[in-house]
CSV table of C-alpha atoms (C1' of nucleotides) in Angstrom, one decimal:
chain,number,residue,atom,x,y,z
A,1,MET,CA,-92.7,7.5,7.4
A,2,GLU,CA,-95.9,6.5,5.6
A,3,ALA,CA,-94.5,7.2,2.2
A,4,PRO,CA,-91.5,5.0,2.7
A,5,LEU,CA,-93.6,2.3,4.1
A,6,ALA,CA,-96.0,2.4,1.3
A,7,GLN,CA,-93.1,2.3,-1.0
A,8,VAL,CA,-91.8,-0.7,0.8
A,9,THR,CA,-95.1,-2.5,0.5
A,10,ASP,CA,-95.4,-1.7,-3.2
A,11,ASP,CA,-92.0,-2.8,-3.9
A,12,LEU,CA,-92.2,-6.0,-1.9
A,13,ILE,CA,-95.4,-6.9,-3.5
A,14,LYS,CA,-93.9,-6.3,-6.9
A,15,GLY,CA,-90.9,-8.3,-6.0
A,16,ARG,CA,-93.0,-11.2,-4.9
A,17,GLU,CA,-95.0,-11.1,-8.1
A,18,LEU,CA,-91.9,-11.0,-10.2
A,19,ALA,CA,-90.3,-13.8,-8.3
A,20,THR,CA,-93.3,-15.9,-8.9
A,21,GLN,CA,-93.1,-15.0,-12.6
A,22,LEU,CA,-89.5,-15.8,-12.6
A,23,GLN,CA,-90.1,-19.2,-11.1
A,24,GLY,CA,-92.3,-20.1,-13.9
A,25,LEU,CA,-90.2,-18.6,-16.5
A,26,LEU,CA,-87.1,-20.3,-15.5
A,27,ARG,CA,-88.7,-23.6,-16.2
A,28,ASP,CA,-89.1,-22.7,-19.8
A,29,SER,CA,-86.6,-20.1,-20.7
A,30,PRO,CA,-83.7,-19.3,-18.4
A,31,GLU,CA,-82.7,-16.2,-20.5
A,32,ALA,CA,-86.0,-14.5,-19.9
A,33,GLY,CA,-85.4,-14.9,-16.3
A,34,GLY,CA,-82.5,-12.6,-16.3
A,35,LEU,CA,-84.7,-9.6,-17.1
A,36,ILE,CA,-87.0,-10.5,-14.3
A,37,VAL,CA,-84.1,-10.9,-11.9
A,38,ASP,CA,-83.1,-7.3,-12.7
A,39,GLN,CA,-86.5,-6.1,-11.9
A,40,ILE,CA,-86.7,-8.0,-8.8
A,41,LEU,CA,-83.4,-6.7,-7.6
A,42,HIS,CA,-84.4,-3.3,-8.4
A,43,ALA,CA,-87.7,-3.6,-6.5
A,44,PHE,CA,-86.0,-5.1,-3.5
A,45,SER,CA,-83.3,-2.5,-3.5
A,46,ARG,CA,-85.8,0.2,-3.5
A,47,ALA,CA,-87.8,-1.5,-0.8
A,48,ILE,CA,-84.7,-1.8,1.4
A,49,HIS,CA,-83.9,1.8,0.8
A,50,ALA,CA,-87.3,2.8,1.8
A,51,ALA,CA,-87.4,0.5,4.8
A,52,ARG,CA,-84.3,2.1,6.1
A,53,ALA,CA,-85.8,5.5,5.7
A,54,ALA,CA,-88.8,4.3,7.6
A,55,ALA,CA,-86.8,2.7,10.3
A,56,ALA,CA,-84.8,5.9,10.8
A,57,ALA,CA,-88.0,7.8,11.1
A,58,SER,CA,-89.8,5.6,13.5
A,59,THR,CA,-88.0,4.4,16.5
A,60,SER,CA,-90.6,2.2,18.1
A,61,GLU,CA,-92.2,-0.4,16.1
A,62,ARG,CA,-91.9,-4.0,17.2
A,63,SER,CA,-94.4,-6.6,17.1
A,64,SER,CA,-94.6,-8.9,20.1
A,65,ASP,CA,-93.1,-11.8,18.2
A,66,VAL,CA,-93.7,-13.5,15.0
A,67,ARG,CA,-91.4,-15.9,13.5
A,68,SER,CA,-88.6,-13.6,13.2
A,69,GLU,CA,-88.1,-10.0,13.9
A,70,VAL,CA,-85.7,-7.7,12.2
A,71,THR,CA,-84.2,-4.8,14.0
A,72,ASP,CA,-82.0,-2.1,12.8
A,73,GLY,CA,-79.0,-2.2,15.1
A,74,ALA,CA,-79.5,1.3,16.3
A,75,SER,CA,-82.6,0.3,18.2
A,76,GLY,CA,-82.0,-3.4,18.5
A,77,GLY,CA,-81.1,-5.3,21.6
A,78,ALA,CA,-77.9,-3.5,22.0
A,79,LYS,CA,-77.2,-1.7,25.1
A,80,ARG,CA,-74.9,1.1,24.6
A,81,LYS,CA,-73.7,4.2,26.1
A,82,SER,CA,-71.2,6.8,25.2
A,83,ALA,CA,-68.6,4.1,25.3
A,84,SER,CA,-66.1,6.5,26.5
A,85,ALA,CA,-65.1,3.7,28.7
A,86,ALA,CA,-61.9,3.3,26.8
A,87,GLY,CA,-60.7,6.0,29.1
A,88,GLY,CA,-60.6,3.5,31.8
A,89,GLY,CA,-57.2,2.4,30.6
A,90,ASN,CA,-56.2,-0.5,28.7
A,91,ARG,CA,-57.6,-3.1,31.0
A,92,ARG,CA,-58.1,-6.1,29.0
A,93,ALA,CA,-58.1,-4.9,25.5
A,94,CYS,CA,-61.0,-2.6,25.6
A,95,ARG,CA,-63.8,-5.0,26.3
A,96,ARG,CA,-66.6,-3.2,24.8
A,97,ARG,CA,-69.9,-4.6,23.6
A,98,THR,CA,-69.9,-5.0,19.9
A,99,GLN,CA,-71.8,-2.4,18.0
A,100,GLN,CA,-74.5,-4.1,16.2
A,101,SER,CA,-75.1,-3.2,12.7
A,102,SER,CA,-78.0,-5.5,12.3
A,103,VAL,CA,-79.9,-7.9,14.4
A,104,VAL,CA,-82.2,-10.6,13.5
A,105,THR,CA,-83.9,-12.9,15.9
A,106,LYS,CA,-85.3,-16.1,14.7
A,107,SER,CA,-86.9,-19.2,16.2
A,108,MET,CA,-85.4,-22.2,14.8
A,109,GLU,CA,-85.6,-25.9,15.4
A,110,SER,CA,-82.2,-26.5,14.0
A,111,LEU,CA,-79.1,-24.7,14.9
A,112,ASP,CA,-77.4,-25.6,11.7
A,113,ASP,CA,-77.5,-22.7,9.5
A,114,GLY,CA,-74.7,-23.7,7.2
A,115,GLN,CA,-72.3,-21.2,8.6
A,116,ALA,CA,-69.1,-21.6,10.5
A,117,TRP,CA,-69.4,-20.4,14.1
A,118,ARG,CA,-67.2,-20.6,17.0
A,119,LYS,CA,-68.4,-20.5,20.5
A,120,TYR,CA,-66.8,-18.1,22.8
A,121,GLY,CA,-69.0,-18.0,25.8
A,122,GLN,CA,-72.1,-19.2,27.6
A,123,LYS,CA,-74.1,-17.6,30.3
A,124,GLU,CA,-76.9,-18.4,32.6
A,125,ILE,CA,-79.6,-15.9,31.8
A,126,HIS,CA,-81.8,-14.4,34.5
A,127,ASN,CA,-85.4,-15.6,34.3
A,128,SER,CA,-84.5,-18.2,31.7
A,129,LYS,CA,-84.3,-21.9,32.3
A,130,HIS,CA,-81.6,-22.3,29.7
A,131,SER,CA,-78.3,-20.7,29.3
A,132,ARG,CA,-77.4,-18.6,26.3
A,133,ALA,CA,-74.5,-19.5,24.1
A,134,TYR,CA,-72.4,-16.9,22.3
A,135,PHE,CA,-70.9,-17.5,18.9
A,136,ARG,CA,-68.8,-15.5,16.6
A,137,CYS,CA,-67.8,-16.2,13.0
A,138,THR,CA,-64.9,-18.6,12.7
A,139,HIS,CA,-63.3,-16.0,10.5
A,140,LYS,CA,-63.6,-13.1,12.8
A,141,TYR,CA,-59.9,-12.6,12.9
A,142,ASP,CA,-58.6,-13.9,9.7
A,143,GLN,CA,-61.2,-12.1,7.7
A,144,GLN,CA,-62.4,-9.5,10.0
A,145,CYS,CA,-65.9,-11.0,10.0
A,146,ALA,CA,-68.1,-9.3,12.5
A,147,ALA,CA,-70.9,-11.8,12.4
A,148,GLN,CA,-72.1,-13.1,15.7
A,149,ARG,CA,-75.0,-15.1,16.9
A,150,GLN,CA,-76.6,-16.0,20.2
A,151,VAL,CA,-78.4,-19.1,20.8
A,152,GLN,CA,-80.8,-19.9,23.6
A,153,ARG,CA,-83.3,-22.6,23.9
A,154,CYS,CA,-86.8,-21.4,24.2
A,155,ASP,CA,-88.3,-21.8,27.7
A,156,ASP,CA,-91.7,-22.6,26.5
A,157,ASP,CA,-90.8,-24.7,23.6
A,158,GLU,CA,-87.9,-26.8,24.4
A,159,GLY,CA,-87.5,-28.0,20.9
A,160,MET,CA,-87.0,-24.6,19.5
A,161,PHE,CA,-84.0,-22.3,19.8
A,162,ARG,CA,-84.1,-18.6,19.7
A,163,VAL,CA,-81.2,-17.6,17.5
A,164,THR,CA,-80.1,-14.0,17.3
A,165,TYR,CA,-77.8,-13.0,14.5
A,166,ILE,CA,-75.8,-9.9,15.0
A,167,GLY,CA,-73.9,-8.3,12.3
A,168,VAL,CA,-73.2,-9.6,8.9
A,169,HIS,CA,-70.6,-11.9,7.5
A,170,ALA,CA,-67.8,-10.1,6.0
A,171,CYS,CA,-65.8,-13.3,5.5
A,172,ARG,CA,-65.6,-14.8,2.1
A,173,ASP,CA,-65.5,-18.4,3.0
A,174,PRO,CA,-68.3,-19.9,1.0
A,175,ALA,CA,-69.1,-22.0,3.9
A,176,ALA,CA,-69.8,-19.1,6.1
A,177,ALA,CA,-70.9,-16.7,3.5
A,178,VAL,CA,-73.4,-18.4,1.4
A,179,ALA,CA,-76.4,-17.7,3.5
A,180,PRO,CA,-75.8,-14.1,3.9
A,181,HIS,CA,-74.8,-13.7,0.3
A,182,LEU,CA,-78.3,-14.4,-0.6
A,183,LEU,CA,-79.4,-11.2,0.9
A,184,HIS,CA,-76.3,-9.5,-0.1
A,185,HIS,CA,-77.2,-10.4,-3.5
A,186,LEU,CA,-80.6,-9.0,-3.1
A,187,SER,CA,-79.6,-5.6,-2.0
A,188,GLY,CA,-75.9,-5.5,-2.3
A,189,ALA,CA,-75.9,-6.4,-5.9
A,190,ALA,CA,-78.9,-4.3,-6.7
A,191,GLN,CA,-77.4,-1.3,-5.1
A,192,GLY,CA,-74.2,-1.7,-6.9
A,193,LEU,CA,-72.6,-3.6,-4.1
A,194,HIS,CA,-72.1,-0.4,-2.2
A,195,ALA,CA,-70.8,-0.3,1.2
A,196,GLY,CA,-72.7,0.2,4.4
A,197,CYS,CA,-75.5,-2.1,3.5
A,198,HIS,CA,-76.3,-3.6,6.9
A,199,LEU,CA,-77.8,-6.6,5.5
A,200,ILE,CA,-79.1,-9.1,7.7
A,201,SER,CA,-77.6,-12.5,7.5
A,202,PHE,CA,-80.8,-14.4,6.8
A,203,ALA,CA,-79.6,-17.8,7.4
A,204,PRO,CA,-82.2,-20.1,5.9
A,205,GLY,CA,-83.2,-21.9,8.9
A,206,SER,CA,-84.8,-24.8,7.3
A,207,VAL,CA,-82.6,-25.1,4.3
A,208,ALA,CA,-82.0,-28.6,3.5
A,209,THR,CA,-78.7,-29.5,2.1
A,210,ALA,CA,-78.3,-27.6,-1.0
A,211,THR,CA,-75.6,-29.0,-3.1
A,212,HIS,CA,-75.7,-29.2,-6.7
A,213,GLY,CA,-73.4,-29.4,-9.6
A,214,THR,CA,-74.9,-26.6,-11.6
A,215,THR,CA,-72.4,-23.9,-11.6
A,216,THR,CA,-73.9,-20.4,-11.7
A,217,SER,CA,-70.8,-18.5,-10.9
A,218,THR,CA,-72.6,-15.4,-11.8
A,219,ALA,CA,-75.0,-15.7,-8.9
A,220,MET,CA,-72.3,-16.9,-6.7
A,221,GLY,CA,-69.9,-14.4,-7.8
A,222,SER,CA,-72.1,-11.4,-7.3
A,223,GLY,CA,-73.1,-12.7,-4.0
A,224,LEU,CA,-69.6,-13.1,-2.8
A,225,GLN,CA,-68.6,-9.7,-4.1
A,226,GLY,CA,-71.5,-8.3,-2.3
A,227,ILE,CA,-69.7,-9.2,0.8
A,228,LYS,CA,-67.6,-6.4,1.8
A,229,PRO,CA,-64.1,-7.1,0.7
A,230,GLU,CA,-62.0,-6.4,3.6
A,231,SER,CA,-58.4,-7.3,3.5
A,232,GLY,CA,-56.6,-9.5,1.1
A,233,ASP,CA,-59.0,-8.8,-1.5
A,234,GLN,CA,-59.0,-10.7,-4.6
A,235,GLU,CA,-57.3,-13.9,-3.7
A,236,GLU,CA,-58.9,-17.0,-5.0
A,237,VAL,CA,-62.3,-17.6,-3.6
A,238,LEU,CA,-60.7,-19.1,-0.7
A,239,SER,CA,-61.3,-22.3,1.0
A,240,SER,CA,-60.1,-21.6,4.4
A,241,ARG,CA,-61.7,-24.8,5.3
A,242,THR,CA,-58.7,-27.0,5.3
A,243,PRO,CA,-59.8,-30.5,4.9
A,244,GLY,CA,-60.1,-32.2,8.2
A,245,SER,CA,-60.1,-29.1,10.2
A,246,SER,CA,-62.7,-26.9,11.6
A,247,ALA,CA,-65.9,-27.6,9.7
A,248,LEU,CA,-65.5,-31.3,9.4
A,249,HIS,CA,-64.0,-31.4,12.7
A,250,SER,CA,-66.9,-29.7,14.4
A,251,ALA,CA,-69.3,-31.7,12.4
A,252,ALA,CA,-68.0,-34.7,14.2
A,253,ALA,CA,-68.3,-32.7,17.4
A,254,ALA,CA,-71.8,-32.0,16.5
A,255,ALA,CA,-72.5,-35.6,16.1
A,256,THR,CA,-70.9,-36.6,19.3
A,257,ALA,CA,-72.3,-34.0,21.5
A,258,PRO,CA,-75.8,-34.9,22.3
A,259,THR,CA,-76.2,-32.7,25.3
A,260,TRP,CA,-77.2,-29.2,24.5
A,261,PRO,CA,-77.1,-28.8,20.8
A,262,ASP,CA,-75.1,-25.8,21.1
A,263,GLN,CA,-72.1,-27.7,22.0
A,264,GLY,CA,-72.3,-29.6,18.9
A,265,ASP,CA,-73.2,-26.7,16.8
A,266,VAL,CA,-70.4,-24.5,17.8
A,267,THR,CA,-69.1,-24.5,14.4
A,268,SER,CA,-71.8,-25.9,12.3
A,269,THR,CA,-71.3,-28.0,9.3
A,270,ARG,CA,-71.5,-26.2,6.1
A,271,GLN,CA,-74.3,-27.3,4.0
A,272,TYR,CA,-73.9,-25.3,0.9
A,273,GLY,CA,-71.7,-26.6,-1.8
A,274,GLY,CA,-69.3,-24.2,-3.4
A,275,THR,CA,-71.8,-23.5,-6.1
A,276,VAL,CA,-75.5,-22.9,-5.9
A,277,SER,CA,-77.8,-23.4,-8.8
A,278,PHE,CA,-80.2,-20.7,-9.7
A,279,GLY,CA,-83.1,-22.9,-8.8
A,280,GLU,CA,-81.7,-23.2,-5.4
A,281,TYR,CA,-81.2,-19.6,-5.3
A,282,LEU,CA,-84.9,-19.2,-5.9
A,283,ASP,CA,-85.6,-21.5,-3.0
A,284,ASP,CA,-83.9,-19.0,-0.8
A,285,TYR,CA,-85.9,-16.2,-2.3
A,286,ALA,CA,-88.7,-18.1,-0.8
A,287,SER,CA,-87.4,-17.7,2.6
A,288,LEU,CA,-87.2,-14.1,1.8
A,289,GLY,CA,-90.8,-14.4,1.2
A,290,ASP,CA,-91.2,-14.8,4.9
A,291,LEU,CA,-89.8,-11.4,5.4
A,292,VAL,CA,-91.9,-10.1,2.6
A,293,SER,CA,-95.1,-11.5,4.1
A,294,TYR,CA,-94.1,-10.2,7.5
A,295,VAL,CA,-93.6,-6.7,6.2
A,296,LEU,CA,-96.8,-6.8,4.3
A,297,ASP,CA,-98.7,-7.9,7.3
A,298,HIS,CA,-97.6,-5.0,9.3
B,1,DG,C1',-49.8,-29.1,17.8
B,2,DA,C1',-53.7,-26.6,16.0
B,3,DG,C1',-58.0,-25.3,16.6
B,4,DA,C1',-62.3,-25.7,19.3
B,5,DT,C1',-64.8,-25.7,23.7
B,6,DT,C1',-65.4,-24.7,28.6
B,7,DT,C1',-65.8,-21.7,32.2
B,8,DG,C1',-64.7,-18.3,35.7
B,9,DA,C1',-63.5,-13.6,35.7
B,10,DC,C1',-63.7,-9.2,33.9
B,11,DC,C1',-66.1,-5.3,32.2
B,12,DC,C1',-70.0,-2.4,30.7
B,13,DA,C1',-74.6,-0.6,30.6
B,14,DG,C1',-78.8,0.2,32.9
C,1,DC,C1',-75.6,-3.4,42.2
C,2,DT,C1',-77.0,-6.6,38.8
C,3,DG,C1',-77.4,-8.9,34.4
C,4,DG,C1',-75.4,-9.8,30.4
C,5,DG,C1',-71.5,-9.8,26.9
C,6,DT,C1',-66.7,-10.8,26.2
C,7,DC,C1',-62.1,-12.4,27.3
C,8,DA,C1',-58.7,-15.7,28.0
C,9,DA,C1',-56.6,-19.6,30.4
C,10,DA,C1',-57.3,-24.3,30.8
C,11,DT,C1',-58.9,-28.2,28.7
C,12,DC,C1',-60.3,-31.2,25.1
C,13,DT,C1',-60.4,-33.4,20.5
C,14,DC,C1',-58.7,-34.6,16.2
DNA sequence: GAGATTTGACCCAG
DNA sequence: CTGGGTCAAATCTC
């Protein structure tokens, strides 16, 4: 496990350096940036690979709590058992806890992560002052998107929310997929968009509205393709957001529900435009920097 | 009327 | 048995 970790560290450091270079390069010569991008993707892809190896090797490793903690589903907050429970009959459509492919817990001030969520439950939590709200991706059914998130207000810091992202977005709605696509791009693209990449949907917690006109369909495209194509593959890059429906609709809800932000955020407004400029892309690499720093520090 | 939210009940895992 | 995750009917909003 040391070798993989060393590998991770090396690659992440390298990635960070390259990203820095790229940032400078892009100001002057966008073409040269392409090469650096390849190297970055390669470095990150190797790092991710190594990280998985390390994670598989070591079961216990969790810092008390930094800004965000990343777990590898297998050990993450999931309680699971043999799940032979199905034998119990067909009660209510086999109510089993979702198997978590990836789990990320973040502390955020804003619940708006630019993705479309639908609330499906809320629970009082033992030993917690605040209840926990459960969200699933709006496209859970129409696009078999398994992404979920849980939101709970921090007990100690009322202004903060503890947001747990479970699973990754498989949907291809730009509104819901942009954030994850950043990471998908990082590793998915780098790894040839191969399956199984349990990438964490790193919703940029603090992203300001990122809408631009600059069309980099390359970046966008690879990102979207990185998202596992489920059913109905290559239709147009859909816009399941029919005007006036869900997103906008809930945006209004968000505005009019001052109580517990959750209610308003049930399906959060989308903040990303249909296209993202490369510069903005870089900004999100910066949030990846958090992860990099975190890994490097441990 | 469609889609989202609320909320009590159900079910599973520890 | 209990706590927590999910379901689904009722309700709400646009």
